[in-house]
PDB file of C-alpha atoms in Angstrom:
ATOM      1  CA  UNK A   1      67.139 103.503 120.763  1.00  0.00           C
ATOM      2  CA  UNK A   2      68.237 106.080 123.615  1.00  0.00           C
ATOM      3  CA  UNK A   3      66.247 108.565 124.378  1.00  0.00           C
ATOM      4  CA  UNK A   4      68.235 110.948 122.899  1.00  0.00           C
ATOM      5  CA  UNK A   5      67.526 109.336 119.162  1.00  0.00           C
ATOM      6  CA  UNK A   6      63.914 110.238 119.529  1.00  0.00           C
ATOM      7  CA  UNK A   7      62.065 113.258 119.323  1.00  0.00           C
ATOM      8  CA  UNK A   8      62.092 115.618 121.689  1.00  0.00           C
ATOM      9  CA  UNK A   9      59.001 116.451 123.735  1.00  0.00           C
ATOM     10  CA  UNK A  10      57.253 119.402 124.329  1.00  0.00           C
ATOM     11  CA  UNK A  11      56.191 119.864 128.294  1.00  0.00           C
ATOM     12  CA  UNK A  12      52.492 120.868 127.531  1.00  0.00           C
ATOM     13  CA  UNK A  13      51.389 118.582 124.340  1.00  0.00           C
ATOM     14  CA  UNK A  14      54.070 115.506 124.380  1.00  0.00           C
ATOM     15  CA  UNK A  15      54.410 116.691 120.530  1.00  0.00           C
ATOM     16  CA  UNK A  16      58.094 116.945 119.167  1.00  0.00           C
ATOM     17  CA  UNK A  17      59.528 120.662 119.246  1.00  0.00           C
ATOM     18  CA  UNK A  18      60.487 122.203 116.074  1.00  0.00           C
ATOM     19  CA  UNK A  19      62.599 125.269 116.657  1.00  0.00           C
ATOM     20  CA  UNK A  20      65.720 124.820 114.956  1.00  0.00           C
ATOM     21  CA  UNK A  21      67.822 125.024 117.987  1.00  0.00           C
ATOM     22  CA  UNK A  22      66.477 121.753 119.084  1.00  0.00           C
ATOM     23  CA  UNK A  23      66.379 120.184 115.704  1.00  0.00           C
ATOM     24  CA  UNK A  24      69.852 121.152 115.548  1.00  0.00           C
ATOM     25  CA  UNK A  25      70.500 119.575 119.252  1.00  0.00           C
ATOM     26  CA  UNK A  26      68.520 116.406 117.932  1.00  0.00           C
ATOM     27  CA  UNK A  27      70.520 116.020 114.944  1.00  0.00           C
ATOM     28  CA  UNK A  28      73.997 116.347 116.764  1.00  0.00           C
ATOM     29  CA  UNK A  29      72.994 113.823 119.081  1.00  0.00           C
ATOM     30  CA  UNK A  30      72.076 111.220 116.598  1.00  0.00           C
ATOM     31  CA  UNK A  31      75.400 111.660 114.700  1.00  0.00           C
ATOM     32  CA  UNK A  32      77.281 111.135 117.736  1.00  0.00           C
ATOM     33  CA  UNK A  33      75.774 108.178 118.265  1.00  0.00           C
ATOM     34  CA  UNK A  34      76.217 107.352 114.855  1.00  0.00           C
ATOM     35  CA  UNK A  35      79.997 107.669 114.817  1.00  0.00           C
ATOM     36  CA  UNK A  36      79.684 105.714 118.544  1.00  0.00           C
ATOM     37  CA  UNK A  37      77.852 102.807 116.866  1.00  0.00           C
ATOM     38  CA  UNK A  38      79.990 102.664 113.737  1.00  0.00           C
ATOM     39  CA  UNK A  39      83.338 103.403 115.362  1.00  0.00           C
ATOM     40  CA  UNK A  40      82.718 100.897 118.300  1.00  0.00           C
ATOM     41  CA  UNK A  41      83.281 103.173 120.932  1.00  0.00           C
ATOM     42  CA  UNK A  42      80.267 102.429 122.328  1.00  0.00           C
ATOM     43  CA  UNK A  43      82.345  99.337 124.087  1.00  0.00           C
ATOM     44  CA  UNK A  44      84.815 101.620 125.322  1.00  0.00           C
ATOM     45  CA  UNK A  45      86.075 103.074 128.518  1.00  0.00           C
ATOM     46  CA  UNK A  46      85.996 106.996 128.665  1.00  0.00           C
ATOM     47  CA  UNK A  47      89.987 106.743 128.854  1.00  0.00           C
ATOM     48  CA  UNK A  48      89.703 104.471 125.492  1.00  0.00           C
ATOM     49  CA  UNK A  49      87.067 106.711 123.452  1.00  0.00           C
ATOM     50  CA  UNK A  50      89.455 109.613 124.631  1.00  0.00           C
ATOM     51  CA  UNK A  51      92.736 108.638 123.088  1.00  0.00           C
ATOM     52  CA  UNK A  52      90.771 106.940 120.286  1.00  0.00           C
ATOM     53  CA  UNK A  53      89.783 110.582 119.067  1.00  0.00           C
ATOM     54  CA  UNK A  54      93.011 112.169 119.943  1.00  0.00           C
ATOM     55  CA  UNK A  55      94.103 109.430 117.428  1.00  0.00           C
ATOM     56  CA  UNK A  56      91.785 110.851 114.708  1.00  0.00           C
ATOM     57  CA  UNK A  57      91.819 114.002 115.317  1.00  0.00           C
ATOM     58  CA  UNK A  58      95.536 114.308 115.015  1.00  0.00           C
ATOM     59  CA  UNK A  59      95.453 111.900 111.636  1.00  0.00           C
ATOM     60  CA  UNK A  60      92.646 114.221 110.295  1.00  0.00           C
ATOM     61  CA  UNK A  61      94.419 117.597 111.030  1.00  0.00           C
ATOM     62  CA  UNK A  62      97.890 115.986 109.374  1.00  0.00           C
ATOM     63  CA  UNK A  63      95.417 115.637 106.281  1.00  0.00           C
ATOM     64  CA  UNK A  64      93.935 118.508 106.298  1.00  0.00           C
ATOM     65  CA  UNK A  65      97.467 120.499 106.788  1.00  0.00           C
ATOM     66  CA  UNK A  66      98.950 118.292 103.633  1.00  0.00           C
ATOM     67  CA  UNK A  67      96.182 118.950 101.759  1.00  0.00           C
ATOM     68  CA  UNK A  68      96.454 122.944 102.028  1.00  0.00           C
ATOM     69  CA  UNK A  69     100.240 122.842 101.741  1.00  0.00           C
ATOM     70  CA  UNK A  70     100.283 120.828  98.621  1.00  0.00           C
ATOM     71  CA  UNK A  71      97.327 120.647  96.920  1.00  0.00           C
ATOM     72  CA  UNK A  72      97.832 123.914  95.191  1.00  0.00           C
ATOM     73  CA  UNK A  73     100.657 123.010  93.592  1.00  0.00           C
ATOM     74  CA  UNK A  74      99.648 119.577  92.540  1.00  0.00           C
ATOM     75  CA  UNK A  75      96.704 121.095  90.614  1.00  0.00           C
ATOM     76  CA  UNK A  76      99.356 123.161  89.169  1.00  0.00           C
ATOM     77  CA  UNK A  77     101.201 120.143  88.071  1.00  0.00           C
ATOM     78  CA  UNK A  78      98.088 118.913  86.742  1.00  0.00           C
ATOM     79  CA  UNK A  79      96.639 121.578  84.814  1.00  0.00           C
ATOM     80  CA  UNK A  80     100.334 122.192  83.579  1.00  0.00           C
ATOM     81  CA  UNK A  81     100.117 118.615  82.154  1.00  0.00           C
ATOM     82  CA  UNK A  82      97.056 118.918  80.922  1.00  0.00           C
ATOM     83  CA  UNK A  83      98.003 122.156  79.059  1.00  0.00           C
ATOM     84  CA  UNK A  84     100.468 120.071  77.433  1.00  0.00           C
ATOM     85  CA  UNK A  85      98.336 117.215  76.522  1.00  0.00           C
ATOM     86  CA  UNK A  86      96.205 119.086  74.694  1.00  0.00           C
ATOM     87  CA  UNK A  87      97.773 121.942  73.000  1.00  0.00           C
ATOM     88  CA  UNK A  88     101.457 120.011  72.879  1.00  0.00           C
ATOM     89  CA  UNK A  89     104.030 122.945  74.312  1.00  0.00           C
ATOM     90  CA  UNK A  90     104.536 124.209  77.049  1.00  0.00           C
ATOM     91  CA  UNK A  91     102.708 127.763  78.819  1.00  0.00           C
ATOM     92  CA  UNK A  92     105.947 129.477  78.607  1.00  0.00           C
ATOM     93  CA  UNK A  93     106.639 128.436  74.477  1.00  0.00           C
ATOM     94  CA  UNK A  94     105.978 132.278  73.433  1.00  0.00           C
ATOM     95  CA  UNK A  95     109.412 132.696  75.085  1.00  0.00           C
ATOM     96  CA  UNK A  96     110.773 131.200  72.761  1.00  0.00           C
ATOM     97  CA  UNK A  97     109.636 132.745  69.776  1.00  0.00           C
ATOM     98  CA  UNK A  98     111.202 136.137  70.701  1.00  0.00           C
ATOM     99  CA  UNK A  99     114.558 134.354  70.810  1.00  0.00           C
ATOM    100  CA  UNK A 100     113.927 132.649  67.686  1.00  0.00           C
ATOM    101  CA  UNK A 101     113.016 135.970  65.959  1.00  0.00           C
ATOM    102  CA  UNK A 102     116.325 137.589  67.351  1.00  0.00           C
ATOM    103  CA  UNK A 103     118.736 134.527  66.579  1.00  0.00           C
ATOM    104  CA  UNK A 104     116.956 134.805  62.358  1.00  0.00           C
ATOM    105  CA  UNK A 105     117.898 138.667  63.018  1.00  0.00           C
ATOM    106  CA  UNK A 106     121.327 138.030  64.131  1.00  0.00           C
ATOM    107  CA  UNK A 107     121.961 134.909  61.375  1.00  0.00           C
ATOM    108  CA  UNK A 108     120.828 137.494  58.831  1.00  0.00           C
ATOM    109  CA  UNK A 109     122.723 140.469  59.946  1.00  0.00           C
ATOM    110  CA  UNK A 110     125.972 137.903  60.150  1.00  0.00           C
ATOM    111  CA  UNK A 111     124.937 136.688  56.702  1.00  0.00           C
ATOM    112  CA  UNK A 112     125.109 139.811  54.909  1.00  0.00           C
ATOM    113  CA  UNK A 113     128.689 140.574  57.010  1.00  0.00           C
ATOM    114  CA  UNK A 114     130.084 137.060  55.433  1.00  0.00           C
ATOM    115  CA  UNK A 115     128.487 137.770  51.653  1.00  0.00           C
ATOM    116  CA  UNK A 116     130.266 141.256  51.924  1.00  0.00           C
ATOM    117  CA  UNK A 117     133.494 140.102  52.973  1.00  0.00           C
ATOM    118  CA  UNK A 118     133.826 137.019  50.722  1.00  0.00           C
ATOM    119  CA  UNK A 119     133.187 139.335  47.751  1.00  0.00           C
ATOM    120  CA  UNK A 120     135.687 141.620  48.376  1.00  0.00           C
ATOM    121  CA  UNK A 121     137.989 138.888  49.129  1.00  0.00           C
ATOM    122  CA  UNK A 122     136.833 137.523  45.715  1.00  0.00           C
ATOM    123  CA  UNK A 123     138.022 140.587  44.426  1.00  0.00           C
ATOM    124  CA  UNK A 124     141.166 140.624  45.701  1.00  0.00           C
ATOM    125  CA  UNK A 125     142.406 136.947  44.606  1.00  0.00           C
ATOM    126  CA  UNK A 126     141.265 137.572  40.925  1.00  0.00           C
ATOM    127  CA  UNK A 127     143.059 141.047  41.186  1.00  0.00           C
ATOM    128  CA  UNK A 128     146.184 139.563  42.417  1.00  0.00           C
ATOM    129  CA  UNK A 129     145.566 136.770  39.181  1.00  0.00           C
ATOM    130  CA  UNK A 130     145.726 139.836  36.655  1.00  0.00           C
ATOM    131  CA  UNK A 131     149.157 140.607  37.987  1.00  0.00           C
ATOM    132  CA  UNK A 132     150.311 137.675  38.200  1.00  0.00           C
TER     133      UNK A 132
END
């Protein structure tokens, strides 16, 4: 292991060092050579290991910018069909009910108009039957 992946010495006692700066230091070194080891790049030249991470770091910010731009509304989608699932009508289905109260208002109002006008029409025919 390099020298880096063990502990790091103290000048007077040769015991490892525990402020958290250097515990900190320690553990970014080991997962660098972590990602080295498990990437490969440890066979690399410096050119290679360069564009390698250019590579994924461009592939990782495209994700992370599709993920903000569209996630929200997928879990929209989502929770929309869920809502649906479960309860069987849409979020917006109290619309509807204030249209369905007006059209029974207007089919009764347009009701009455018909029943009033077909009984005075009734009136006239048997009127015009007397005189006849």
């Amino acid at each position: 292991m390099p020298d880096y992946g063990k502990g790091i010495k103290d000048p007077e006692g040769g015991a490892t060092s525990k402020s958290p700066l250097s515990s900190f230091t320690r553990w970014l070194q080991i997962k660098k050579y972590q990602y080295e080891v498990t990437t490969s790049l440890y066979m690399l030249t410096p050119t290679e290991k360069f564009v390698f991470n250019v590579i994924i770091l461009v592939l990782f910010t495209l994700l992370v910018a599709a993920a903000v731009a569209y996630l929200p509304n997928h879990i929209a989608v989502i929770s929309n069909r869920l809502w649906y699932y479960v309860h069987g009508e849409f979020l917006y289905a109290t619309a509807g009910t204030a249209a369905q109260s007006s059209t029974k208002q207007a089919l009764e109002t347009t009701g009455k108009l018909v029943q009033g006008m077909a009984s005075q029409t009734a009136e006239q025919v048997v009127r015009q039957a007397h005189e006849l």
